[in-house]
Tab-separated table of C-alpha atoms in Angstrom:
chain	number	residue	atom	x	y	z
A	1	UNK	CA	-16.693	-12.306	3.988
A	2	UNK	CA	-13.249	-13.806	4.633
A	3	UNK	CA	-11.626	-14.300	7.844
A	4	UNK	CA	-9.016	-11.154	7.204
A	5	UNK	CA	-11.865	-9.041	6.613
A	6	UNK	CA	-12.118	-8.608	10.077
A	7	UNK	CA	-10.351	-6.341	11.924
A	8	UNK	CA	-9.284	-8.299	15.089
A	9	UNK	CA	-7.749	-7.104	18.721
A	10	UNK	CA	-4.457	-7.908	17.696
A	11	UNK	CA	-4.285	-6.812	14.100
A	12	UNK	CA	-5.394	-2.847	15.313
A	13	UNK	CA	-2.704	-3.663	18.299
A	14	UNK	CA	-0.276	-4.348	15.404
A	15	UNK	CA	-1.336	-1.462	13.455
A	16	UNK	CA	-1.028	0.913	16.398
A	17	UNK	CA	2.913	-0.165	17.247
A	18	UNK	CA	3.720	-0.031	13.570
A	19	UNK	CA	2.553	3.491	13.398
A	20	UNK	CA	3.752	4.760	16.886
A	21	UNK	CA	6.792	6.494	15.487
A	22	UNK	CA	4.463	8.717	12.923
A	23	UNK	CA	1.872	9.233	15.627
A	24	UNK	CA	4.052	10.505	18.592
A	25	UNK	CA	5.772	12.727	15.897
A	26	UNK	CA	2.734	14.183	15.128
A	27	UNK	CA	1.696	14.688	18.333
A	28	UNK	CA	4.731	15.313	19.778
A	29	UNK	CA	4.281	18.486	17.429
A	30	UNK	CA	0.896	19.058	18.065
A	31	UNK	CA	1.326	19.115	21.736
A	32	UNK	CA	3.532	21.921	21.635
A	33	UNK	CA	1.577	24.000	19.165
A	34	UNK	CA	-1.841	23.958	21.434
A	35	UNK	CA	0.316	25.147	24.596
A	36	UNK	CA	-2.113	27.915	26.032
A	37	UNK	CA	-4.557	27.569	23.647
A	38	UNK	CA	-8.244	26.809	24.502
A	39	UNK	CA	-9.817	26.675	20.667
A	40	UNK	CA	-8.507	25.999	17.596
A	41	UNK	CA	-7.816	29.107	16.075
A	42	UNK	CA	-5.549	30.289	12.824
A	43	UNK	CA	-2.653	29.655	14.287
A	44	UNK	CA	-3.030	25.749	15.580
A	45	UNK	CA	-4.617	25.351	12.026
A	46	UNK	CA	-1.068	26.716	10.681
A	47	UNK	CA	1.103	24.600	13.008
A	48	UNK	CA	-1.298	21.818	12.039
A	49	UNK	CA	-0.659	22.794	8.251
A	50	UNK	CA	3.002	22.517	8.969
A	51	UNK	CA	2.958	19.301	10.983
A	52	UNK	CA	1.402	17.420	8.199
A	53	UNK	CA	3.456	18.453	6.088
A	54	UNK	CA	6.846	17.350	8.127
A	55	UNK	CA	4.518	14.011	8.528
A	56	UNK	CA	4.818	13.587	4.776
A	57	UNK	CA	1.360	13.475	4.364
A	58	UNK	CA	1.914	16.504	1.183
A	59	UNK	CA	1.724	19.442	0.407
A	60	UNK	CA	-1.683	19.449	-1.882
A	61	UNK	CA	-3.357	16.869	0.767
A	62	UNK	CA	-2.757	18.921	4.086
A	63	UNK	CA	-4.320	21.856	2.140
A	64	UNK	CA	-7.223	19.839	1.026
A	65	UNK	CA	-7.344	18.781	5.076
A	66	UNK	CA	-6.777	22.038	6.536
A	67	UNK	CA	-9.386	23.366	4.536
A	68	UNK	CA	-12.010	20.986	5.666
A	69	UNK	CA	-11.147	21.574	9.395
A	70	UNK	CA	-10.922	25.288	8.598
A	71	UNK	CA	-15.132	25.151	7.850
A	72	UNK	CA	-15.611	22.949	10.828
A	73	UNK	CA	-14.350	25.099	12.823
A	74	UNK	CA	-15.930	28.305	11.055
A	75	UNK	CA	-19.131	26.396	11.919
A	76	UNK	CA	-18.204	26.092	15.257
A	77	UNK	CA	-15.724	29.053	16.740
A	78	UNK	CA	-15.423	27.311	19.781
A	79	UNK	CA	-14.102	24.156	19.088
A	80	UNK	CA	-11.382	23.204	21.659
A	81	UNK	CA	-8.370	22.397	20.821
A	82	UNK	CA	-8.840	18.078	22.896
A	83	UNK	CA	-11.292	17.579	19.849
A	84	UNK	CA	-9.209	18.525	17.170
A	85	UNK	CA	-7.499	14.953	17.232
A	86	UNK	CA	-11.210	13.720	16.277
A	87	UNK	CA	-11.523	16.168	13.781
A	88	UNK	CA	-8.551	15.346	12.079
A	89	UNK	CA	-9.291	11.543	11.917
A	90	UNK	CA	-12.933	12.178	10.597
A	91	UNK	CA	-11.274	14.575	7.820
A	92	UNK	CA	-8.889	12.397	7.095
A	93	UNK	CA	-11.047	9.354	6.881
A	94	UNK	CA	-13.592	11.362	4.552
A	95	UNK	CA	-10.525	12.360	2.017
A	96	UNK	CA	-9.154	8.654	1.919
A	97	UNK	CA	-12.824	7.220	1.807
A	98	UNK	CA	-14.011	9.677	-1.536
A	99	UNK	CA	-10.805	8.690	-2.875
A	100	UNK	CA	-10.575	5.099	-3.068
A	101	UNK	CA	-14.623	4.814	-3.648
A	102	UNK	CA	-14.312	2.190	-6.207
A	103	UNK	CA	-15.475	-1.536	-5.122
A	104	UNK	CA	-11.930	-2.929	-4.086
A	105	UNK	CA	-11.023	-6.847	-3.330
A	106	UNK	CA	-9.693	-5.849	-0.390
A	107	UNK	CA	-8.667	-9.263	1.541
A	108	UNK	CA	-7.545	-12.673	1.022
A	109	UNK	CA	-10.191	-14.103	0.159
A	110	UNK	CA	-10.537	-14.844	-3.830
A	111	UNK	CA	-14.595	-16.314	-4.132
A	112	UNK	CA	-15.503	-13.331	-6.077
A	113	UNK	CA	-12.237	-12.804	-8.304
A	114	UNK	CA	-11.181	-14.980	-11.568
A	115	UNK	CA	-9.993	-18.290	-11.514
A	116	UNK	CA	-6.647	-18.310	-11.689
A	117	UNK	CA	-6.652	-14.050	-10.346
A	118	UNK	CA	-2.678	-12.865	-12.216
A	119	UNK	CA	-1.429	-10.586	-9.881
A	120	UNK	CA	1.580	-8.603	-11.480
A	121	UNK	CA	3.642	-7.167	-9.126
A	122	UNK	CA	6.116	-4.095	-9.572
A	123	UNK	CA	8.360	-1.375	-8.115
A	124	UNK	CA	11.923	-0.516	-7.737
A	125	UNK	CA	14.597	-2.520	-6.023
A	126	UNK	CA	14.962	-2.429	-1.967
A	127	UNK	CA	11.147	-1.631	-1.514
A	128	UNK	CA	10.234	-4.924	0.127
A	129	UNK	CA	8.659	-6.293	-3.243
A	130	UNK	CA	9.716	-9.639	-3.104
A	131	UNK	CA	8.889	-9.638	0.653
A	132	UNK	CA	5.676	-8.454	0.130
A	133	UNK	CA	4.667	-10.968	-2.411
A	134	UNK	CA	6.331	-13.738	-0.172
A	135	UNK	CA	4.117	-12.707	2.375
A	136	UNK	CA	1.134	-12.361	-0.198
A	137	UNK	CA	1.443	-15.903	-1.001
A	138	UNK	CA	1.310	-16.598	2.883
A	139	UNK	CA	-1.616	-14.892	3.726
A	140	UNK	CA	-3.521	-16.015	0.606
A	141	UNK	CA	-2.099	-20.227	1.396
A	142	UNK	CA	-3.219	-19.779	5.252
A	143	UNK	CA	-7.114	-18.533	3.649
A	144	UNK	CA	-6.776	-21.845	2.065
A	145	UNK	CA	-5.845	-20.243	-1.367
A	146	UNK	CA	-3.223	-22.161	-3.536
A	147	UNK	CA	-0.682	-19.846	-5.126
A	148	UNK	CA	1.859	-19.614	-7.520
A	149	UNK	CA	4.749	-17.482	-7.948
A	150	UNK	CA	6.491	-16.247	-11.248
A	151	UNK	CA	9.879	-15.374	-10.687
A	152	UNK	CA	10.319	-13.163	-13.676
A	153	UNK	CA	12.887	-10.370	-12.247
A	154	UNK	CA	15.184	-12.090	-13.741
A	155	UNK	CA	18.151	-8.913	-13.903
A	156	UNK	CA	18.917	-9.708	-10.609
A	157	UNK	CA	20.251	-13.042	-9.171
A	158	UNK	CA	18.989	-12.393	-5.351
A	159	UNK	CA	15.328	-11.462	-6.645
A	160	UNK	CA	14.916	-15.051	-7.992
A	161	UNK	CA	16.732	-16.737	-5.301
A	162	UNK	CA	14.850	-14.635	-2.457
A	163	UNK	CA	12.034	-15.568	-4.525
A	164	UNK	CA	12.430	-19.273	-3.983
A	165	UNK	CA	13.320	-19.025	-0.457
A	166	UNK	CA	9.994	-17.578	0.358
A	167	UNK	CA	8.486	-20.201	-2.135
A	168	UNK	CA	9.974	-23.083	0.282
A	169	UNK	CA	9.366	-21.491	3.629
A	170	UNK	CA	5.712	-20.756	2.664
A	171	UNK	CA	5.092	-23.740	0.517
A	172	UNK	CA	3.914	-22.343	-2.767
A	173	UNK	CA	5.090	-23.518	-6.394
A	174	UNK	CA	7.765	-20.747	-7.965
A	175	UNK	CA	8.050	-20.779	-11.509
A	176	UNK	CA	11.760	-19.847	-12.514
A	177	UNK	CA	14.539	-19.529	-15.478
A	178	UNK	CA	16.944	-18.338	-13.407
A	179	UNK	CA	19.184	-15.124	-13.531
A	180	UNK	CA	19.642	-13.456	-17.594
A	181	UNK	CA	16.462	-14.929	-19.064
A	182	UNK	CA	13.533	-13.211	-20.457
A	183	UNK	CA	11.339	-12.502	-17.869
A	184	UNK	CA	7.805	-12.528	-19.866
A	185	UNK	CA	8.735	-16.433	-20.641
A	186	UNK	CA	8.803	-16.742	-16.599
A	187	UNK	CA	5.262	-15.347	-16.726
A	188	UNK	CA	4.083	-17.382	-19.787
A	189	UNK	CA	5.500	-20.914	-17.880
A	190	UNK	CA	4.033	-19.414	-14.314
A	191	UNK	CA	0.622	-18.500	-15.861
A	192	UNK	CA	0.725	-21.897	-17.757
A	193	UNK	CA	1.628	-23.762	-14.980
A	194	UNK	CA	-1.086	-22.115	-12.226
A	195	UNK	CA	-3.522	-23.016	-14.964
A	196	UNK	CA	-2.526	-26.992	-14.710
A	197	UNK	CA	-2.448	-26.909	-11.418
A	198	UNK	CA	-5.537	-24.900	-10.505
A	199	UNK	CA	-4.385	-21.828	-8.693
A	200	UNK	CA	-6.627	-19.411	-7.067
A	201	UNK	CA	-3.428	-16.790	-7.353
A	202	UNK	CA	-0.690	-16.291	-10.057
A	203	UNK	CA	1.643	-13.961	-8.330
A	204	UNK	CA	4.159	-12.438	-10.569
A	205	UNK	CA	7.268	-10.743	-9.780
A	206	UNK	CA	9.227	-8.439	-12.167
A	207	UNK	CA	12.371	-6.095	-12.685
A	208	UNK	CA	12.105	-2.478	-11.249
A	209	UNK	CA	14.582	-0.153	-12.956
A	210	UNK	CA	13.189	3.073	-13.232
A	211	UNK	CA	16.290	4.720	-15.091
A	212	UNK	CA	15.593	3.360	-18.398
A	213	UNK	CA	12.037	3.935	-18.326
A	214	UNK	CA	11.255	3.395	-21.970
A	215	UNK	CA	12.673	-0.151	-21.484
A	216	UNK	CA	10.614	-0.773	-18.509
A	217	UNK	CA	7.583	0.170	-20.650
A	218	UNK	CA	8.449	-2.164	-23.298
A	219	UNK	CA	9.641	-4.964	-20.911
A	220	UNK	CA	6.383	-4.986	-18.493
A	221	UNK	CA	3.958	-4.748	-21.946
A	222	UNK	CA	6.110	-7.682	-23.643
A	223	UNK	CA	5.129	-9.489	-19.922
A	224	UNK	CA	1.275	-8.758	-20.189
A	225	UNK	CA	1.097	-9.501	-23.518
A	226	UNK	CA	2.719	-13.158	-23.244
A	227	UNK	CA	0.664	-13.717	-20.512
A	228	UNK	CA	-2.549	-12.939	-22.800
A	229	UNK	CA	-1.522	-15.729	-24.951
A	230	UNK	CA	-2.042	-18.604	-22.186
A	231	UNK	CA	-4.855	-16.202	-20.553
A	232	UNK	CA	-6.442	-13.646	-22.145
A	233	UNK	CA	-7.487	-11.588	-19.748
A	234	UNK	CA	-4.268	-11.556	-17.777
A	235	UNK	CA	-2.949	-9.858	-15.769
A	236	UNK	CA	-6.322	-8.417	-14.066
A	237	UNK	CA	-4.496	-6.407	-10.973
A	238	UNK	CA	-0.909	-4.429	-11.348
A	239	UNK	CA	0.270	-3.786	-8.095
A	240	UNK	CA	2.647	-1.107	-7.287
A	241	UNK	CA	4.852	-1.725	-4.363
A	242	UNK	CA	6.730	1.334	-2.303
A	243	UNK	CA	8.510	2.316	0.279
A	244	UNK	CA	6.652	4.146	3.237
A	245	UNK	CA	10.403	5.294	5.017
A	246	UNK	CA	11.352	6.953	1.691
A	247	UNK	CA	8.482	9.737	2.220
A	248	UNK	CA	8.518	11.897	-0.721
A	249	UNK	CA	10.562	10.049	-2.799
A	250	UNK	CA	7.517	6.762	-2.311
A	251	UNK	CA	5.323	9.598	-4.024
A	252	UNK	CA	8.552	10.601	-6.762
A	253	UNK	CA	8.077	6.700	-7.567
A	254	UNK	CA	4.566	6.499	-7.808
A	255	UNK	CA	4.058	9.131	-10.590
A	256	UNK	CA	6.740	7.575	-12.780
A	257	UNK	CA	5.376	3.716	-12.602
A	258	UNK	CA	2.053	5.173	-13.107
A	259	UNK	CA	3.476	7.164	-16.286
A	260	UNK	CA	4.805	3.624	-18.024
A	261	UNK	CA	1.868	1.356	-17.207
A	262	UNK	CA	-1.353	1.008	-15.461
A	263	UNK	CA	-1.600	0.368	-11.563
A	264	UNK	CA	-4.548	-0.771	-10.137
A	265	UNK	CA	-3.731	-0.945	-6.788
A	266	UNK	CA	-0.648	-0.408	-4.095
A	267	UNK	CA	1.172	-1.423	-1.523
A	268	UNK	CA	2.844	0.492	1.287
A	269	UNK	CA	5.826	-1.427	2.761
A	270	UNK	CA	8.267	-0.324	6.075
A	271	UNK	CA	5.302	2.160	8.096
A	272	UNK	CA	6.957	0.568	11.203
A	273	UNK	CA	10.186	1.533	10.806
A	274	UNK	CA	9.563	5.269	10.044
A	275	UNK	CA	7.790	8.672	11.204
A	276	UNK	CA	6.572	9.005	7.727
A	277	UNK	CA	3.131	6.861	7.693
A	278	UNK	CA	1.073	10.100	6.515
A	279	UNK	CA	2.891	8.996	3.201
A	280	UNK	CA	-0.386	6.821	2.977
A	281	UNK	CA	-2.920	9.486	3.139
A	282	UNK	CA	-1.004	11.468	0.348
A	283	UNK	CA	-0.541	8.935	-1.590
A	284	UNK	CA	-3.966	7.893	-1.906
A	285	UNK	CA	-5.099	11.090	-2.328
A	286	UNK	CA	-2.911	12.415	-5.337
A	287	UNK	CA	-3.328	8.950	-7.437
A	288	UNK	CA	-6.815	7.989	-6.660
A	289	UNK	CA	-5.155	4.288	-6.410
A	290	UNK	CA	-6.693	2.194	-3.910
A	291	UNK	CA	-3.961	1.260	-1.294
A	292	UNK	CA	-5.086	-2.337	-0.914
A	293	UNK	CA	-1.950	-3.429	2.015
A	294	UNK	CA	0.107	-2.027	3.966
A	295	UNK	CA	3.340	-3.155	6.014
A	296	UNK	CA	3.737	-2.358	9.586
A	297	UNK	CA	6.173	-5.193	11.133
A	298	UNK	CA	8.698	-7.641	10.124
A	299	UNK	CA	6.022	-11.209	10.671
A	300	UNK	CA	3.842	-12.929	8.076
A	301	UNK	CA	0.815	-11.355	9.472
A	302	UNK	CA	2.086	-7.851	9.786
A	303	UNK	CA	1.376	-7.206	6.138
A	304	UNK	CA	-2.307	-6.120	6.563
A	305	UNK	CA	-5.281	-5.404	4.245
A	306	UNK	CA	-5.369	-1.852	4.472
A	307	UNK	CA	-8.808	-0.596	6.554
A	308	UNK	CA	-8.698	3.506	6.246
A	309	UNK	CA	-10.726	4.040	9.469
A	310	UNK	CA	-8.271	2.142	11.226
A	311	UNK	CA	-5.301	3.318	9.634
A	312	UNK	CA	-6.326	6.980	10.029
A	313	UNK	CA	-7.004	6.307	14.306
A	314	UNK	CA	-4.029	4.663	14.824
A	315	UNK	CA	-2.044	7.582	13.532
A	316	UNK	CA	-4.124	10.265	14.390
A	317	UNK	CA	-5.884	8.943	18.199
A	318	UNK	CA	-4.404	10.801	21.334
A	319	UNK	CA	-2.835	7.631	23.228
């Protein structure tokens, strides 16, 4: 087990400020829904259906939620309303746990994963992507991984010079061409060149521009198959980076990078800035895509392996 397996002190302290604009909406909410009520009766459960809505948690997930609490509560018709926080984390924690069932790499740590691992990396512009792989290559360098970065969005002259940046402040080899060049050659040289050097992780950036989506398509399948050529089996994770403060439109996103190529896993970027962290638990739930980190501060370490019990009692735990 690595080191960032374990949930530490700080890391749920971290957690907990990054989601305390969610949470004391939610509650805030909540609070004045249960005003003179002693169980939870139809209408809390409808003020809770609404809240978790207005949390952008979804539509199609609160139902799924409401439902469940709706038989606890049949069970039990005299369920006060001070355990219906609990409820809601265990019923939340159930949903995201069936959901992303399937054995996930969820840390740093590389042991069990191919040597070089090709991480492809994708999602529109202003999400955090190149952030989030900057701080990728961090986390993965300080478990004692070596990494190196492909810079192939090459349509936009900041991605590849942000790229660098975080290439010389975290000390990781970046493969570039520069602005105007084809980006699968970036991934070809990158892939090439973690293979010479021995890399644990080939992280590769590319171009998000959803309004030509048949171009995308073409332009991330021209990527993977270049990469085959130096490794066959390449890339073995696509990773799907949004925006937690966009709500809804993270979601909108999702189901059109998931119509022009495969995503294995995601990342949730910007929970601290935002009342919108139930994003996360309809996210998961309508794609069935593991959410493997999440982004809940502006510091190296505040890009965290996602852990669903935590996640769901930092935003759903009475302070």
């Amino acid at each position: 087990m690595g080191i960032f397996n374990l949930f530490n002190k700080e890391k749920k302290q971290t957690l907990d400020k990054g989601l305390e604009k969610s949470k004391t909406g939610i509650f805030d909410k909540l609070s004045r829904a249960v005003i003179g009520k002693s169980t939870v009766d139809e209408d809390v459960l409808d003020e809770l259906e609404e809240i978790l809505i207005s949390s952008d948690v979804g539509i199609d997930t609160t139902l799924k939620i409401i439902k469940r609490i709706e038989k606890r509560v049949a069970d039990d018709k005299y369920t006060s309303v001070n355990e219906l926080d609990k409820i809601l984390r265990e019923e939340a924690a159930a949903l995201l746990e069936e959901n992303n069932s399937q054995d996930v790499q969820n840390s740093f740590e590389t042991d069990n994963l191919p040597k070089p691992y090709v991480l492809m990396v994708v999602g529109v512009n202003g999400v955090g992507k190149t952030t989030t792989i900057g701080k990728l290559a961090y986390n993965f360098q300080k478990n004692g991984k070596k990494v190196v970065l492909g810079a192939a969005d090459t349509f936009r002259a900041a991605a590849v010079d942000q790229l660098k940046l975080w290439g010389e402040r975290v000390g990781v080899s970046v493969i570039d061409h520069g602005m105007n060049t084809d980006p699968s050659s970036v991934a070809y040289d990158a892939v090439k060149a973690g293979i010479e050097q021995e890399a644990d992780v080939i992280i590769i950036d590319t171009a998000g521009r959803l309004h030509t989506k048949v171009n995308l398509m073409k332009e991330l399948g021209k990527i993977k198959r270049v990469m085959q050529k130096v490794l066959p089996e390449a890339p073995h994770e696509i990773m799907l980076v949004l925006d937690g403060s966009t709500g809804q439109n993270a979601i909108i996103q999702a189901r059109e990078f998931t119509k022009v190529t495969e995503i294995n896993s995601l990342a949730i970027t910007k929970l601290d800035g935002t009342a919108k962290g139930g994003v996360v638990i309809g996210i998961s739930d309508e794609f069935k895509i593991p959410v493997k980190y999440i982004g809940v501060g502006e510091k190296m370490e505040d890009l965290q392996v996602f852990n669903k019990t935590e996640f769901v009692d930092s935003l759903f735990r009475k302070s």
